Amino acid sequence: MTTLNSSWPRRIALVRVLATATALGAVMALFVMASAGPARAASTVEVKMGDEPAVYEPAKVTIKVGDTVKWVNTGKTLHSVTLNPEDAQNAANVSEPKGAKTFDSGFMEPGKSFSYKFTVPVNYKYICVPHDTAGMV
């Protein structure tokens, strides 16, 4: 016949608690790593600014927070890109999202470029000041 020490059930309970805590810790570590996902390098998207017709090409782009858009004047006239509603002929053509930093390239000569890193995840509406009324939005 085997005699159990009265501390034996406490030891078993302690081992179970430690095993459970270790397992939960491992699961939580995996959850955090999975939710963080792999690191993603920021990218740059190029938007060309043309003359005939005066357009941004592509007209719409989808990017992630931290990505940069580079506008390049591929035309033969001045172009710009601005988020400033005060510069627009029609203020509805521009949206200045809450928390986003306003940007304005100024007038860009042919061959020049302007870049902006997006840090707020919302839809942006911007214009070319010289061609706002021509629909370059």
PDB file of N, CA and C in Angstrom, residues 38-105:
ATOM      1  N   PRO A  38       3.972  40.214 -40.704  1.00  0.00           N
ATOM      2  CA  PRO A  38       5.349  40.471 -41.095  1.00  0.00           C
ATOM      3  C   PRO A  38       5.537  41.944 -41.421  1.00  0.00           C
ATOM      4  N   ALA A  39       6.726  42.441 -41.204  1.00  0.00           N
ATOM      5  CA  ALA A  39       7.021  43.834 -41.511  1.00  0.00           C
ATOM      6  C   ALA A  39       6.886  44.042 -43.017  1.00  0.00           C
ATOM      7  N   ARG A  40       6.279  45.159 -43.398  1.00  0.00           N
ATOM      8  CA  ARG A  40       6.063  45.463 -44.806  1.00  0.00           C
ATOM      9  C   ARG A  40       6.833  46.732 -45.137  1.00  0.00           C
ATOM     10  N   ALA A  41       7.617  46.655 -46.174  1.00  0.00           N
ATOM     11  CA  ALA A  41       8.359  47.835 -46.600  1.00  0.00           C
ATOM     12  C   ALA A  41       7.384  48.809 -47.254  1.00  0.00           C
ATOM     13  N   ALA A  42       7.525  50.079 -46.929  1.00  0.00           N
ATOM     14  CA  ALA A  42       6.688  51.099 -47.556  1.00  0.00           C
ATOM     15  C   ALA A  42       7.021  51.154 -49.038  1.00  0.00           C
ATOM     16  N   SER A  43       6.030  51.495 -49.841  1.00  0.00           N
ATOM     17  CA  SER A  43       6.262  51.570 -51.283  1.00  0.00           C
ATOM     18  C   SER A  43       5.972  52.976 -51.795  1.00  0.00           C
ATOM     19  N   THR A  44       6.396  53.227 -53.015  1.00  0.00           N
ATOM     20  CA  THR A  44       6.142  54.505 -53.680  1.00  0.00           C
ATOM     21  C   THR A  44       5.355  54.238 -54.952  1.00  0.00           C
ATOM     22  N   VAL A  45       4.275  54.991 -55.125  1.00  0.00           N
ATOM     23  CA  VAL A  45       3.432  54.891 -56.308  1.00  0.00           C
ATOM     24  C   VAL A  45       3.641  56.163 -57.121  1.00  0.00           C
ATOM     25  N   GLU A  46       3.816  56.004 -58.422  1.00  0.00           N
ATOM     26  CA  GLU A  46       4.033  57.173 -59.279  1.00  0.00           C
ATOM     27  C   GLU A  46       2.759  57.549 -60.015  1.00  0.00           C
ATOM     28  N   VAL A  47       2.446  58.850 -60.001  1.00  0.00           N
ATOM     29  CA  VAL A  47       1.303  59.392 -60.718  1.00  0.00           C
ATOM     30  C   VAL A  47       1.845  60.415 -61.708  1.00  0.00           C
ATOM     31  N   LYS A  48       1.521  60.228 -62.984  1.00  0.00           N
ATOM     32  CA  LYS A  48       1.989  61.151 -64.026  1.00  0.00           C
ATOM     33  C   LYS A  48       0.962  62.254 -64.224  1.00  0.00           C
ATOM     34  N   MET A  49       1.463  63.432 -64.552  1.00  0.00           N
ATOM     35  CA  MET A  49       0.602  64.591 -64.782  1.00  0.00           C
ATOM     36  C   MET A  49       0.752  64.985 -66.246  1.00  0.00           C
ATOM     37  N   GLY A  50      -0.324  64.770 -67.027  1.00  0.00           N
ATOM     38  CA  GLY A  50      -0.259  65.006 -68.466  1.00  0.00           C
ATOM     39  C   GLY A  50      -1.016  66.245 -68.901  1.00  0.00           C
ATOM     40  N   ASP A  51      -0.870  66.546 -70.207  1.00  0.00           N
ATOM     41  CA  ASP A  51      -1.454  67.775 -70.758  1.00  0.00           C
ATOM     42  C   ASP A  51      -2.725  67.563 -71.579  1.00  0.00           C
ATOM     43  N   GLU A  52      -2.759  66.551 -72.414  1.00  0.00           N
ATOM     44  CA  GLU A  52      -3.860  66.425 -73.371  1.00  0.00           C
ATOM     45  C   GLU A  52      -4.593  65.108 -73.201  1.00  0.00           C
ATOM     46  N   PRO A  53      -5.634  65.061 -72.443  1.00  0.00           N
ATOM     47  CA  PRO A  53      -6.169  66.139 -71.614  1.00  0.00           C
ATOM     48  C   PRO A  53      -5.351  66.284 -70.329  1.00  0.00           C
ATOM     49  N   ALA A  54      -5.600  67.350 -69.610  1.00  0.00           N
ATOM     50  CA  ALA A  54      -4.922  67.594 -68.330  1.00  0.00           C
ATOM     51  C   ALA A  54      -5.484  66.600 -67.313  1.00  0.00           C
ATOM     52  N   VAL A  55      -4.676  65.579 -66.973  1.00  0.00           N
ATOM     53  CA  VAL A  55      -5.139  64.514 -66.071  1.00  0.00           C
ATOM     54  C   VAL A  55      -4.002  64.015 -65.199  1.00  0.00           C
ATOM     55  N   TYR A  56      -4.405  63.388 -64.108  1.00  0.00           N
ATOM     56  CA  TYR A  56      -3.491  62.584 -63.304  1.00  0.00           C
ATOM     57  C   TYR A  56      -3.642  61.159 -63.819  1.00  0.00           C
ATOM     58  N   GLU A  57      -2.530  60.476 -64.054  1.00  0.00           N
ATOM     59  CA  GLU A  57      -2.582  59.099 -64.558  1.00  0.00           C
ATOM     60  C   GLU A  57      -1.727  58.201 -63.678  1.00  0.00           C
ATOM     61  N   PRO A  58      -2.311  57.268 -62.952  1.00  0.00           N
ATOM     62  CA  PRO A  58      -3.728  56.930 -62.923  1.00  0.00           C
ATOM     63  C   PRO A  58      -4.533  57.968 -62.138  1.00  0.00           C
ATOM     64  N   ALA A  59      -5.819  58.013 -62.428  1.00  0.00           N
ATOM     65  CA  ALA A  59      -6.702  58.978 -61.776  1.00  0.00           C
ATOM     66  C   ALA A  59      -6.912  58.646 -60.300  1.00  0.00           C
ATOM     67  N   LYS A  60      -6.893  57.343 -59.965  1.00  0.00           N
ATOM     68  CA  LYS A  60      -7.068  56.900 -58.584  1.00  0.00           C
ATOM     69  C   LYS A  60      -6.001  55.877 -58.249  1.00  0.00           C
ATOM     70  N   VAL A  61      -5.498  55.962 -57.036  1.00  0.00           N
ATOM     71  CA  VAL A  61      -4.548  54.965 -56.548  1.00  0.00           C
ATOM     72  C   VAL A  61      -4.977  54.532 -55.155  1.00  0.00           C
ATOM     73  N   THR A  62      -4.640  53.316 -54.800  1.00  0.00           N
ATOM     74  CA  THR A  62      -4.901  52.808 -53.460  1.00  0.00           C
ATOM     75  C   THR A  62      -3.559  52.459 -52.844  1.00  0.00           C
ATOM     76  N   ILE A  63      -3.313  53.033 -51.675  1.00  0.00           N
ATOM     77  CA  ILE A  63      -2.044  52.815 -50.988  1.00  0.00           C
ATOM     78  C   ILE A  63      -2.322  52.476 -49.533  1.00  0.00           C
ATOM     79  N   LYS A  64      -1.283  52.128 -48.818  1.00  0.00           N
ATOM     80  CA  LYS A  64      -1.379  51.848 -47.390  1.00  0.00           C
ATOM     81  C   LYS A  64      -0.704  52.981 -46.615  1.00  0.00           C
ATOM     82  N   VAL A  65      -1.054  53.107 -45.348  1.00  0.00           N
ATOM     83  CA  VAL A  65      -0.427  54.112 -44.487  1.00  0.00           C
ATOM     84  C   VAL A  65       1.078  53.881 -44.517  1.00  0.00           C
ATOM     85  N   GLY A  66       1.817  54.959 -44.693  1.00  0.00           N
ATOM     86  CA  GLY A  66       3.273  54.882 -44.755  1.00  0.00           C
ATOM     87  C   GLY A  66       3.815  54.866 -46.171  1.00  0.00           C
ATOM     88  N   ASP A  67       2.925  54.630 -47.152  1.00  0.00           N
ATOM     89  CA  ASP A  67       3.354  54.659 -48.546  1.00  0.00           C
ATOM     90  C   ASP A  67       3.486  56.107 -49.021  1.00  0.00           C
ATOM     91  N   THR A  68       4.226  56.275 -50.110  1.00  0.00           N
ATOM     92  CA  THR A  68       4.466  57.595 -50.691  1.00  0.00           C
ATOM     93  C   THR A  68       3.901  57.630 -52.094  1.00  0.00           C
ATOM     94  N   VAL A  69       3.340  58.773 -52.459  1.00  0.00           N
ATOM     95  CA  VAL A  69       2.933  59.007 -53.842  1.00  0.00           C
ATOM     96  C   VAL A  69       3.889  60.049 -54.410  1.00  0.00           C
ATOM     97  N   LYS A  70       4.384  59.761 -55.606  1.00  0.00           N
ATOM     98  CA  LYS A  70       5.289  60.681 -56.304  1.00  0.00           C
ATOM     99  C   LYS A  70       4.582  61.128 -57.577  1.00  0.00           C
ATOM    100  N   TRP A  71       4.278  62.424 -57.657  1.00  0.00           N
ATOM    101  CA  TRP A  71       3.659  62.989 -58.841  1.00  0.00           C
ATOM    102  C   TRP A  71       4.765  63.517 -59.744  1.00  0.00           C
ATOM    103  N   VAL A  72       4.708  63.171 -61.024  1.00  0.00           N
ATOM    104  CA  VAL A  72       5.725  63.583 -61.988  1.00  0.00           C
ATOM    105  C   VAL A  72       5.045  64.343 -63.120  1.00  0.00           C
ATOM    106  N   ASN A  73       5.530  65.561 -63.385  1.00  0.00           N
ATOM    107  CA  ASN A  73       4.985  66.352 -64.490  1.00  0.00           C
ATOM    108  C   ASN A  73       5.611  65.847 -65.784  1.00  0.00           C
ATOM    109  N   THR A  74       4.839  65.038 -66.520  1.00  0.00           N
ATOM    110  CA  THR A  74       5.310  64.500 -67.796  1.00  0.00           C
ATOM    111  C   THR A  74       4.809  65.346 -68.958  1.00  0.00           C
ATOM    112  N   GLY A  75       4.084  66.420 -68.640  1.00  0.00           N
ATOM    113  CA  GLY A  75       3.544  67.293 -69.682  1.00  0.00           C
ATOM    114  C   GLY A  75       4.530  68.377 -70.095  1.00  0.00           C
ATOM    115  N   LYS A  76       4.019  69.337 -70.854  1.00  0.00           N
ATOM    116  CA  LYS A  76       4.835  70.448 -71.354  1.00  0.00           C
ATOM    117  C   LYS A  76       4.426  71.778 -70.736  1.00  0.00           C
ATOM    118  N   THR A  77       3.469  71.728 -69.784  1.00  0.00           N
ATOM    119  CA  THR A  77       3.012  72.947 -69.110  1.00  0.00           C
ATOM    120  C   THR A  77       3.174  72.783 -67.608  1.00  0.00           C
ATOM    121  N   LEU A  78       2.937  73.865 -66.887  1.00  0.00           N
ATOM    122  CA  LEU A  78       2.992  73.806 -65.424  1.00  0.00           C
ATOM    123  C   LEU A  78       1.847  72.955 -64.887  1.00  0.00           C
ATOM    124  N   HIS A  79       2.133  72.184 -63.859  1.00  0.00           N
ATOM    125  CA  HIS A  79       1.118  71.418 -63.138  1.00  0.00           C
ATOM    126  C   HIS A  79       1.396  71.582 -61.649  1.00  0.00           C
ATOM    127  N   SER A  80       0.456  71.112 -60.842  1.00  0.00           N
ATOM    128  CA  SER A  80       0.635  71.115 -59.390  1.00  0.00           C
ATOM    129  C   SER A  80      -0.221  70.011 -58.792  1.00  0.00           C
ATOM    130  N   VAL A  81      -0.005  69.774 -57.513  1.00  0.00           N
ATOM    131  CA  VAL A  81      -0.863  68.870 -56.755  1.00  0.00           C
ATOM    132  C   VAL A  81      -1.019  69.501 -55.383  1.00  0.00           C
ATOM    133  N   THR A  82      -2.267  69.768 -55.016  1.00  0.00           N
ATOM    134  CA  THR A  82      -2.512  70.408 -53.718  1.00  0.00           C
ATOM    135  C   THR A  82      -3.738  69.830 -53.045  1.00  0.00           C
ATOM    136  N   LEU A  83      -3.656  69.819 -51.737  1.00  0.00           N
ATOM    137  CA  LEU A  83      -4.764  69.370 -50.894  1.00  0.00           C
ATOM    138  C   LEU A  83      -5.415  70.577 -50.215  1.00  0.00           C
ATOM    139  N   ASN A  84      -4.944  71.750 -50.541  1.00  0.00           N
ATOM    140  CA  ASN A  84      -5.406  72.974 -49.891  1.00  0.00           C
ATOM    141  C   ASN A  84      -6.704  73.472 -50.533  1.00  0.00           C
ATOM    142  N   PRO A  85      -7.829  73.437 -49.791  1.00  0.00           N
ATOM    143  CA  PRO A  85      -9.107  73.858 -50.366  1.00  0.00           C
ATOM    144  C   PRO A  85      -9.141  75.338 -50.738  1.00  0.00           C
ATOM    145  N   GLU A  86      -8.291  76.149 -50.125  1.00  0.00           N
ATOM    146  CA  GLU A  86      -8.255  77.583 -50.444  1.00  0.00           C
ATOM    147  C   GLU A  86      -7.732  77.840 -51.859  1.00  0.00           C
ATOM    148  N   ASP A  87      -7.005  76.881 -52.434  1.00  0.00           N
ATOM    149  CA  ASP A  87      -6.457  77.039 -53.777  1.00  0.00           C
ATOM    150  C   ASP A  87      -7.406  76.575 -54.867  1.00  0.00           C
ATOM    151  N   ALA A  88      -8.501  75.940 -54.503  1.00  0.00           N
ATOM    152  CA  ALA A  88      -9.422  75.362 -55.483  1.00  0.00           C
ATOM    153  C   ALA A  88     -10.460  76.373 -55.952  1.00  0.00           C
ATOM    154  N   GLN A  89     -10.777  76.313 -57.252  1.00  0.00           N
ATOM    155  CA  GLN A  89     -11.879  77.108 -57.791  1.00  0.00           C
ATOM    156  C   GLN A  89     -13.202  76.594 -57.230  1.00  0.00           C
ATOM    157  N   ASN A  90     -13.288  75.283 -57.088  1.00  0.00           N
ATOM    158  CA  ASN A  90     -14.471  74.638 -56.520  1.00  0.00           C
ATOM    159  C   ASN A  90     -13.995  73.834 -55.309  1.00  0.00           C
ATOM    160  N   ALA A  91     -14.306  74.306 -54.114  1.00  0.00           N
ATOM    161  CA  ALA A  91     -13.822  73.674 -52.882  1.00  0.00           C
ATOM    162  C   ALA A  91     -14.241  72.207 -52.768  1.00  0.00           C
ATOM    163  N   ALA A  92     -15.307  71.803 -53.464  1.00  0.00           N
ATOM    164  CA  ALA A  92     -15.756  70.412 -53.425  1.00  0.00           C
ATOM    165  C   ALA A  92     -14.767  69.473 -54.116  1.00  0.00           C
ATOM    166  N   ASN A  93     -13.870  70.027 -54.929  1.00  0.00           N
ATOM    167  CA  ASN A  93     -12.884  69.203 -55.630  1.00  0.00           C
ATOM    168  C   ASN A  93     -11.731  68.782 -54.737  1.00  0.00           C
ATOM    169  N   VAL A  94     -11.667  69.344 -53.540  1.00  0.00           N
ATOM    170  CA  VAL A  94     -10.561  69.068 -52.622  1.00  0.00           C
ATOM    171  C   VAL A  94     -11.128  68.637 -51.282  1.00  0.00           C
ATOM    172  N   SER A  95     -10.503  67.648 -50.665  1.00  0.00           N
ATOM    173  CA  SER A  95     -10.886  67.296 -49.300  1.00  0.00           C
ATOM    174  C   SER A  95      -9.622  67.263 -48.462  1.00  0.00           C
ATOM    175  N   GLU A  96      -9.686  67.930 -47.353  1.00  0.00           N
ATOM    176  CA  GLU A  96      -8.572  67.981 -46.413  1.00  0.00           C
ATOM    177  C   GLU A  96      -8.967  67.119 -45.216  1.00  0.00           C
ATOM    178  N   PRO A  97      -8.610  65.840 -45.242  1.00  0.00           N
ATOM    179  CA  PRO A  97      -9.043  64.917 -44.195  1.00  0.00           C
ATOM    180  C   PRO A  97      -8.581  65.334 -42.805  1.00  0.00           C
ATOM    181  N   LYS A  98      -9.445  65.096 -41.830  1.00  0.00           N
ATOM    182  CA  LYS A  98      -9.122  65.405 -40.441  1.00  0.00           C
ATOM    183  C   LYS A  98      -7.883  64.611 -40.021  1.00  0.00           C
ATOM    184  N   GLY A  99      -6.923  65.313 -39.463  1.00  0.00           N
ATOM    185  CA  GLY A  99      -5.699  64.682 -38.990  1.00  0.00           C
ATOM    186  C   GLY A  99      -4.617  64.566 -40.045  1.00  0.00           C
ATOM    187  N   ALA A 100      -4.978  64.820 -41.299  1.00  0.00           N
ATOM    188  CA  ALA A 100      -3.983  64.752 -42.380  1.00  0.00           C
ATOM    189  C   ALA A 100      -3.288  66.097 -42.515  1.00  0.00           C
ATOM    190  N   LYS A 101      -2.050  66.034 -42.900  1.00  0.00           N
ATOM    191  CA  LYS A 101      -1.267  67.237 -43.110  1.00  0.00           C
ATOM    192  C   LYS A 101      -1.506  67.734 -44.537  1.00  0.00           C
ATOM    193  N   THR A 102      -1.827  69.021 -44.686  1.00  0.00           N
ATOM    194  CA  THR A 102      -2.043  69.597 -46.011  1.00  0.00           C
ATOM    195  C   THR A 102      -0.745  69.568 -46.801  1.00  0.00           C
ATOM    196  N   PHE A 103      -0.855  69.285 -48.095  1.00  0.00           N
ATOM    197  CA  PHE A 103       0.337  69.341 -48.939  1.00  0.00           C
ATOM    198  C   PHE A 103       0.070  70.189 -50.170  1.00  0.00           C
ATOM    199  N   ASP A 104       1.119  70.767 -50.704  1.00  0.00           N
ATOM    200  CA  ASP A 104       1.037  71.605 -51.893  1.00  0.00           C
ATOM    201  C   ASP A 104       2.396  71.574 -52.585  1.00  0.00           C
ATOM    202  N   SER A 105       2.424  71.124 -53.818  1.00  0.00           N
ATOM    203  CA  SER A 105       3.684  71.027 -54.559  1.00  0.00           C
ATOM    204  C   SER A 105       4.171  72.363 -55.078  1.00  0.00           C
TER     205      SER A 105
END
